[in-house]
Amino acid sequence: MTTHKRYWVFGLMFFAIFINYMDRVNFSVSIPAIRHQFNFSLEQMGTIAFVFTIVYALFNFPGGYIADRLGIRLGMVTSLGWWSLFTIMTAFSGSFMGWLWIRGLMGAGEAPIWAINSKSSRTWAAPQERSRAFTIPGSGQYLGPTIGTLLAGWIVVRFGWQWSFISFGILGIAFLPVWWAVVRNTPKEDPRVSQAEREKIGIPPVQSQKGDWEAALRVVFSRTGLGVLLTFLTFGYILFTFITWVPSYMYYTFHIGIIKSAAWSSIGFAAGFIGFLLSGPFNDALTHRFDRLKARRIGSGLPMTAMIVAVSLSLWSASAHSTVGTALFIGLAQFCMNLTVGSWAVNAIDIAPSPESSGLVYGIYNGVLNVMGAFNALILTWLATRWGFPAAFGSAIFFMLLFLVGILFVIDRPSYERLVAKGSSAFEVTASHD
């Protein structure tokens, strides 16, 4: 009898990412209330966001290594338990320095989440379904803010900003025993997985958990590796512009309350969630029709070009003082942004030199993405303080153009195909020991 245990793994991975981004968005929603209580400036809030993200980014590098060493089962319990604890402790921050310490420690705990998702898609998914296995769980990145924005807005107004952090942190801790009971590192470690499903996945029953730093760095500093690096770097600025600052954009640009700004922001997050869900099937369909590199370029280039148009229209709408138009165009932009993810992000998985190093390679790239995301907090709040949030959001267009340069011109076919072939051969050699 064929089992479908891998879908349970992907489903719980989705919920873990959902919790992760709920825990982040409550800060974005709570910014006006926190500023009012502590008399923080917008740039101080940007500094708090910077510290969270820079620590998160720096811990992505060892985070990928930790995911390879601990495996996805223990790695998730360690990571999620840590960040949930510090989510709760955020409610008890009493000073600016306290905010920096607690948010920084929370960022350290969240760091391995995407490396764990990368590793789960590499070890539990068949190659032809790998894009969906990565992006469908990853769509929790946007469903979390969609629901979390509305829920946090209601909690902040009804009970106070502290309770949004406490309640979201408790949810994360409650999820830990579920993950531990259901998930195993590999199909071979799980007796509930049938032989037919193992053959369908086509991966080794037991893998060394040790990532190879030297091989990973050779990949990163190849021409294609640098092109992938540029896409991750620029996407970091684009992503954090939208996932962190839309509630503040709506609140301060249109002078509406916390609940209304959260409600308008949730439209964009919902659109982003749909884009994330569609990105896997969209890019898998392109891969069936075109060769892999051409499919990745089309799947990244067309939606990103449409995003540039949507952001430009949102700036025009904001200048016309249209709350509805701005929210809808921002939503369209986030839909287009996330439609790209199933193409450029899985490049990091495809070019990994071996299954054992997939978490490590993705951790390096995701660390770079989040370093840029950290500096986004400083740059964007500096621009918003001087010229307003519409101008600050417009700065993302520059990074969208650089993203297109990376995916279309820096990644070259000979280097790309050589890395993919080498990674696939390592995968097949390891699998042959089943």
Coordinates of C-alpha atoms in Angstrom, one line a residue:
M1 CA 0.0 0.0 0.0
T2 CA 1.3 3.4 -0.9
T3 CA 1.4 6.0 1.9
H4 CA 1.5 9.8 1.6
K5 CA 3.4 10.6 4.7
R6 CA 5.4 13.3 3.0
Y7 CA 2.3 15.4 2.7
W8 CA 2.0 15.4 6.5
V9 CA 5.6 16.7 6.7
F10 CA 4.8 19.5 4.2
G11 CA 1.6 20.4 5.9
L12 CA 3.3 20.7 9.3
M13 CA 6.1 22.6 7.7
F14 CA 3.5 25.0 6.3
F15 CA 2.0 25.5 9.8
A16 CA 5.5 26.1 11.3
I17 CA 6.2 28.9 8.8
F18 CA 2.7 30.2 9.3
I19 CA 3.4 30.6 13.1
N20 CA 6.8 32.1 12.3
Y21 CA 5.4 34.9 10.3
M22 CA 2.4 35.5 12.6
D23 CA 5.1 36.1 15.3
R24 CA 6.8 38.7 13.1
V25 CA 3.8 40.6 11.9
N26 CA 2.5 41.4 15.4
F27 CA 5.4 43.8 15.8
S28 CA 4.5 45.6 12.5
V29 CA 0.9 46.0 13.6
S30 CA 1.9 47.1 17.1
I31 CA 4.3 49.8 16.0
P32 CA 1.9 52.8 16.6
A33 CA 0.9 51.5 20.1
I34 CA 4.6 50.7 21.1
R35 CA 5.7 54.2 19.9
H36 CA 2.9 55.8 21.9
Q37 CA 3.8 53.9 25.1
F38 CA 7.6 54.3 24.9
N39 CA 7.8 57.5 22.9
F40 CA 10.1 55.9 20.3
S41 CA 10.8 57.6 17.0
L42 CA 10.1 55.9 13.7
E43 CA 13.9 55.5 13.2
Q44 CA 14.2 53.9 16.6
M45 CA 11.5 51.4 15.5
G46 CA 13.6 50.8 12.4
T47 CA 16.6 50.1 14.6
I48 CA 14.6 47.5 16.6
A49 CA 13.5 45.9 13.3
F50 CA 17.1 46.1 12.1
V51 CA 18.5 44.3 15.2
F52 CA 15.9 41.5 14.9
T53 CA 16.6 41.0 11.2
I54 CA 20.4 41.3 11.3
V55 CA 20.7 38.7 14.1
Y56 CA 18.2 36.5 12.2
A57 CA 20.3 37.0 9.0
L58 CA 23.7 36.2 10.7
F59 CA 22.3 33.1 12.3
N60 CA 21.0 31.9 9.0
F61 CA 24.6 30.9 8.2
P62 CA 25.1 28.6 11.2
G63 CA 21.3 28.0 11.0
G64 CA 21.7 26.0 7.8
Y65 CA 24.5 24.0 9.3
I66 CA 22.4 23.3 12.4
A67 CA 19.6 22.1 10.2
D68 CA 22.0 19.7 8.5
R69 CA 23.5 18.5 11.8
L70 CA 20.3 18.2 13.9
G71 CA 17.9 17.2 11.0
I72 CA 14.5 18.7 10.5
R73 CA 12.9 17.0 13.5
L74 CA 15.1 18.2 16.3
G75 CA 16.1 21.4 14.4
M76 CA 12.5 22.6 14.2
V77 CA 11.7 21.9 17.9
T78 CA 14.9 23.7 19.0
S79 CA 14.3 26.7 16.7
L80 CA 10.5 27.1 17.2
G81 CA 10.7 26.6 20.9
W82 CA 13.4 29.3 21.2
W83 CA 11.7 32.0 19.1
S84 CA 8.3 31.3 20.8
L85 CA 9.8 31.9 24.2
F86 CA 11.3 35.2 23.2
T87 CA 8.0 36.2 21.4
I88 CA 6.4 35.9 24.8
M89 CA 9.2 37.8 26.5
T90 CA 8.8 40.7 24.0
A91 CA 5.7 41.6 26.0
F92 CA 7.9 42.4 29.0
S93 CA 10.4 44.7 27.2
G94 CA 10.8 47.7 29.4
S95 CA 13.4 49.9 27.6
F96 CA 14.9 50.5 24.2
M97 CA 17.9 48.3 25.1
G98 CA 15.6 45.6 26.4
W99 CA 13.7 45.7 23.0
L100 CA 17.0 45.3 21.2
W101 CA 18.1 42.3 23.3
I102 CA 14.9 40.4 23.2
R103 CA 14.1 41.0 19.5
G104 CA 17.7 40.0 18.6
L105 CA 17.4 36.8 20.6
M106 CA 14.1 36.1 18.9
G107 CA 15.7 36.6 15.5
A108 CA 18.4 34.0 16.4
G109 CA 15.8 31.4 17.1
E110 CA 13.9 32.0 13.9
A111 CA 17.0 31.7 11.7
P112 CA 16.9 28.0 10.7
I113 CA 13.3 28.0 9.5
W114 CA 13.9 28.3 5.8
A115 CA 16.9 26.0 5.8
I116 CA 14.7 23.4 7.5
N117 CA 12.0 24.0 4.8
S118 CA 14.7 23.6 2.1
K119 CA 16.0 20.4 3.7
S120 CA 12.5 18.9 4.1
S121 CA 11.7 19.6 0.4
R122 CA 15.1 18.0 -0.6
T123 CA 14.7 14.9 1.6
W124 CA 11.0 14.3 1.4
A125 CA 9.9 15.4 -2.1
A126 CA 10.5 13.7 -5.5
P127 CA 12.5 16.0 -7.8
Q128 CA 9.5 16.7 -10.0
E129 CA 7.5 18.0 -7.1
R130 CA 10.3 19.8 -5.3
S131 CA 9.2 23.3 -6.2
R132 CA 5.7 22.7 -4.8
A133 CA 7.1 21.0 -1.7
F134 CA 9.1 24.1 -1.1
T135 CA 6.6 26.8 -2.0
I136 CA 3.4 25.4 -0.6
P137 CA 4.8 25.2 2.9
G138 CA 6.5 28.5 2.2
S139 CA 3.1 30.1 1.5
G140 CA 2.7 30.2 5.3
Q141 CA 4.9 33.2 5.1
Y142 CA 1.9 35.1 3.8
L143 CA -1.0 33.3 5.3
G144 CA 0.5 34.0 8.7
P145 CA 0.5 37.8 8.1
T146 CA -2.9 37.7 6.5
I147 CA -4.5 36.2 9.6
G148 CA -1.9 37.5 12.0
T149 CA -2.4 41.1 10.9
L150 CA -6.1 41.1 11.5
L151 CA -5.8 39.1 14.8
A152 CA -3.0 41.2 16.1
G153 CA -4.8 44.4 15.3
W154 CA -7.9 43.2 17.2
I155 CA -5.9 42.1 20.2
V156 CA -3.8 45.3 20.3
V157 CA -7.0 47.5 20.3
R158 CA -9.0 45.2 22.6
F159 CA -6.4 43.9 25.1
G160 CA -3.1 45.8 24.5
W161 CA -0.1 45.1 22.3
Q162 CA 1.5 42.9 25.0
W163 CA -1.1 40.2 24.6
S164 CA -0.5 39.8 20.9
F165 CA 3.0 38.6 21.6
I166 CA 2.0 36.4 24.6
S167 CA -0.8 34.6 22.7
F168 CA 1.2 34.1 19.5
G169 CA 4.1 32.7 21.5
I170 CA 1.9 30.2 23.3
L171 CA 0.6 29.0 20.0
G172 CA 4.1 28.2 18.9
I173 CA 4.9 26.2 22.1
A174 CA 1.7 24.2 21.7
F175 CA 2.7 23.1 18.2
L176 CA 6.0 21.6 19.4
P177 CA 4.7 18.2 20.5
V178 CA 2.7 17.8 17.3
W179 CA 5.8 18.3 15.1
W180 CA 7.9 15.9 17.3
A181 CA 5.3 13.2 17.1
V182 CA 4.7 13.2 13.4
V183 CA 7.9 14.3 11.6
R184 CA 11.1 12.3 11.1
N185 CA 14.3 13.5 9.4
T186 CA 14.1 11.1 6.4
P187 CA 11.6 8.6 5.0
K188 CA 13.8 5.7 6.0
E189 CA 13.6 6.8 9.7
D190 CA 9.8 6.7 9.6
P191 CA 8.4 3.1 9.7
R192 CA 5.0 4.6 8.7
V193 CA 6.4 5.3 5.2
S194 CA 5.8 2.6 2.6
Q195 CA 8.5 1.3 0.3
A196 CA 6.4 2.5 -2.6
E197 CA 6.5 6.1 -1.2
R198 CA 10.2 5.8 -0.6
E199 CA 10.7 4.8 -4.2
K200 CA 8.4 7.6 -5.4
I201 CA 10.6 10.1 -3.4
G202 CA 13.7 8.5 -4.8
I203 CA 16.1 9.7 -2.0
P204 CA 18.5 7.8 0.3
P205 CA 17.1 6.1 3.3
V206 CA 19.9 7.4 5.6
Q207 CA 22.0 10.5 5.0
S208 CA 25.0 11.9 6.7
Q209 CA 23.8 15.1 8.5
K210 CA 27.1 16.9 7.9
G211 CA 27.1 19.7 5.4
D212 CA 30.3 20.4 3.3
W213 CA 31.3 24.0 3.8
E214 CA 34.1 23.9 1.1
A215 CA 31.8 22.5 -1.6
A216 CA 29.0 24.9 -0.6
L217 CA 31.2 27.9 -0.9
R218 CA 32.5 26.8 -4.3
V219 CA 28.9 26.7 -5.5
V220 CA 28.1 30.2 -4.0
F221 CA 31.2 31.8 -5.6
S222 CA 30.7 30.3 -9.1
R223 CA 29.2 32.6 -11.7
T224 CA 25.7 31.0 -11.4
G225 CA 26.1 31.0 -7.6
L226 CA 26.8 34.8 -7.7
G227 CA 23.7 35.3 -9.9
V228 CA 21.6 33.3 -7.4
L229 CA 23.2 35.4 -4.6
L230 CA 22.1 38.6 -6.4
T231 CA 18.5 37.4 -6.7
F232 CA 18.4 36.5 -3.0
L233 CA 20.1 39.8 -2.0
T234 CA 17.7 42.1 -3.9
F235 CA 14.7 40.0 -3.0
G236 CA 15.6 40.6 0.6
Y237 CA 15.0 44.3 0.3
I238 CA 11.8 43.8 -1.8
L239 CA 10.3 41.2 0.6
F240 CA 11.0 43.2 3.8
T241 CA 9.6 46.3 2.3
F242 CA 6.2 44.6 2.0
I243 CA 6.1 42.1 4.8
T244 CA 7.2 44.5 7.5
W245 CA 6.1 48.0 6.6
V246 CA 2.7 47.8 4.8
P247 CA 0.7 48.3 8.1
S248 CA 2.8 51.4 8.9
Y249 CA 2.5 52.7 5.3
M250 CA -1.3 52.5 5.5
Y251 CA -1.4 54.0 9.1
Y252 CA 0.9 57.0 8.5
T253 CA 0.1 57.8 4.9
F254 CA -3.7 57.7 5.1
H255 CA -4.1 58.5 8.9
I256 CA -6.4 55.6 9.6
G257 CA -6.6 53.5 12.8
I258 CA -4.7 50.4 13.7
I259 CA -7.6 48.0 12.9
K260 CA -8.3 49.7 9.5
S261 CA -4.6 49.8 8.6
A262 CA -4.3 46.1 9.5
A263 CA -7.4 45.3 7.5
W264 CA -6.2 47.0 4.4
S265 CA -2.7 45.4 4.8
S266 CA -4.3 42.0 5.1
I267 CA -5.5 42.3 1.4
G268 CA -2.0 42.5 0.2
F269 CA -0.9 39.6 2.5
A270 CA -3.8 37.5 1.2
A271 CA -2.8 38.2 -2.4
G272 CA 0.8 37.3 -1.5
F273 CA -0.5 34.0 -0.1
I274 CA -2.3 33.2 -3.3
G275 CA 0.8 34.1 -5.3
F276 CA 2.9 31.8 -3.1
L277 CA 0.5 28.9 -3.5
L278 CA 0.5 29.3 -7.2
S279 CA 4.2 29.8 -7.6
G280 CA 5.0 26.1 -7.2
P281 CA 2.5 24.7 -9.8
F282 CA 3.2 27.7 -12.1
N283 CA 6.9 27.0 -12.2
D284 CA 6.6 23.3 -12.2
A285 CA 4.4 23.7 -15.3
L286 CA 7.1 25.9 -16.9
T287 CA 9.7 23.3 -16.2
H288 CA 7.6 20.7 -18.0
R289 CA 7.4 23.0 -21.1
F290 CA 10.8 24.5 -21.2
D291 CA 14.3 23.5 -20.1
R292 CA 15.0 24.2 -16.4
L293 CA 17.0 27.4 -16.8
K294 CA 14.6 29.0 -19.3
A295 CA 11.7 28.0 -17.0
R296 CA 13.4 29.6 -14.0
R297 CA 14.0 32.8 -16.0
I298 CA 10.4 33.1 -17.3
G299 CA 9.0 32.2 -13.9
S300 CA 11.0 35.0 -12.2
G301 CA 11.2 37.6 -15.0
L302 CA 7.6 38.0 -16.0
P303 CA 6.0 38.4 -12.6
M304 CA 8.8 40.7 -11.4
T305 CA 8.3 43.0 -14.4
A306 CA 4.6 43.0 -13.5
M307 CA 5.5 43.9 -9.9
I308 CA 7.4 46.9 -11.1
V309 CA 4.3 48.1 -12.9
A310 CA 2.0 47.4 -9.9
V311 CA 4.3 49.3 -7.4
S312 CA 4.5 52.2 -9.8
L313 CA 0.7 52.3 -10.0
S314 CA 0.4 52.1 -6.1
L315 CA 2.7 55.2 -5.9
W316 CA 0.4 57.1 -8.3
S317 CA -2.7 55.9 -6.3
A318 CA -1.1 57.1 -3.0
S319 CA -0.4 60.5 -4.5
A320 CA -4.1 60.7 -5.4
H321 CA -4.9 59.9 -1.7
S322 CA -6.7 56.7 -2.7
T323 CA -6.6 54.2 0.2
V324 CA -8.5 51.5 -1.8
G325 CA -6.4 51.9 -4.9
T326 CA -3.1 51.9 -3.0
A327 CA -4.1 48.7 -1.0
L328 CA -5.2 46.9 -4.2
F329 CA -2.1 47.8 -6.2
I330 CA 0.1 46.8 -3.2
G331 CA -1.8 43.5 -3.1
L332 CA -1.2 42.9 -6.8
A333 CA 2.5 43.7 -6.3
Q334 CA 2.7 41.1 -3.5
F335 CA 0.9 38.5 -5.6
C336 CA 3.5 39.0 -8.4
M337 CA 6.4 39.0 -6.0
N338 CA 5.5 35.7 -4.5
L339 CA 4.7 34.1 -7.9
T340 CA 8.4 34.3 -8.6
V341 CA 9.5 32.3 -5.6
G342 CA 9.0 28.9 -7.1
S343 CA 11.6 29.7 -9.7
W344 CA 14.5 31.7 -8.3
A345 CA 14.4 30.4 -4.7
V346 CA 14.6 26.7 -5.7
N347 CA 17.8 27.5 -7.7
A348 CA 19.6 27.3 -4.4
I349 CA 18.3 23.8 -3.9
D350 CA 19.0 22.7 -7.4
I351 CA 22.7 23.8 -7.4
A352 CA 23.5 22.4 -3.9
P353 CA 26.5 20.0 -4.3
S354 CA 24.9 17.2 -2.4
P355 CA 21.7 16.3 -0.4
E356 CA 23.7 16.7 2.8
S357 CA 24.6 20.3 2.0
S358 CA 21.2 21.5 0.8
G359 CA 20.4 23.1 4.1
L360 CA 23.8 24.7 4.4
V361 CA 23.7 26.2 0.9
Y362 CA 20.2 27.5 1.4
G363 CA 21.2 28.9 4.8
I364 CA 24.0 30.9 3.2
Y365 CA 21.8 32.4 0.6
N366 CA 18.9 33.1 3.0
G367 CA 21.4 34.7 5.3
V368 CA 22.4 37.1 2.6
L369 CA 18.7 37.8 1.8
N370 CA 18.1 38.7 5.4
V371 CA 21.2 40.9 5.8
M372 CA 19.7 43.0 3.1
G373 CA 16.3 42.7 4.8
A374 CA 17.9 44.1 8.0
F375 CA 19.3 47.1 6.2
N376 CA 15.9 47.6 4.6
A377 CA 14.6 48.6 8.1
L378 CA 17.2 51.4 8.4
I379 CA 17.0 52.6 4.8
L380 CA 13.2 52.6 4.6
T381 CA 12.6 54.3 7.9
W382 CA 15.2 56.9 7.0
L383 CA 13.5 57.6 3.7
A384 CA 10.0 57.5 5.3
T385 CA 11.0 60.0 8.0
R386 CA 12.2 62.5 5.4
W387 CA 10.0 61.9 2.3
G388 CA 7.1 59.8 3.5
F389 CA 6.2 56.1 3.1
P390 CA 5.3 56.2 -0.6
A391 CA 8.8 57.4 -1.5
A392 CA 10.3 54.8 0.8
F393 CA 8.3 52.1 -0.9
G394 CA 9.3 53.4 -4.3
S395 CA 13.0 52.5 -3.5
A396 CA 12.1 48.8 -3.9
I397 CA 11.8 49.3 -7.7
F398 CA 15.6 49.8 -7.9
F399 CA 16.1 46.4 -6.3
M400 CA 13.5 44.8 -8.6
L401 CA 15.6 45.9 -11.6
L402 CA 18.7 44.4 -10.1
F403 CA 16.9 41.2 -9.4
L404 CA 16.1 40.9 -13.1
V405 CA 19.8 41.5 -14.0
G406 CA 20.8 38.6 -11.7
I407 CA 18.3 36.1 -13.0
L408 CA 18.5 37.0 -16.6
F409 CA 22.1 37.9 -17.2
V410 CA 24.5 36.9 -14.3
I411 CA 23.3 33.3 -14.1
D412 CA 24.7 31.7 -17.3
R413 CA 23.7 28.4 -18.9
P414 CA 27.1 26.5 -18.8
S415 CA 27.8 27.2 -15.2
Y416 CA 24.1 26.5 -14.2
E417 CA 23.9 23.2 -16.0
R418 CA 27.3 22.1 -14.6
L419 CA 26.2 22.7 -11.0
V420 CA 22.8 21.1 -11.5
A421 CA 24.3 18.0 -13.1
K422 CA 26.9 17.7 -10.3
G423 CA 24.3 18.0 -7.6
S424 CA 22.0 15.5 -9.3
S425 CA 24.8 13.0 -9.7
A426 CA 25.6 13.3 -5.9
F427 CA 22.0 12.8 -5.2
E428 CA 21.8 9.6 -7.3
V429 CA 25.0 8.2 -6.0
T430 CA 23.7 8.6 -2.4
A431 CA 20.4 7.1 -3.3
S432 CA 22.0 4.1 -4.9
H433 CA 23.0 3.0 -1.4
D434 CA 19.4 2.4 -0.5

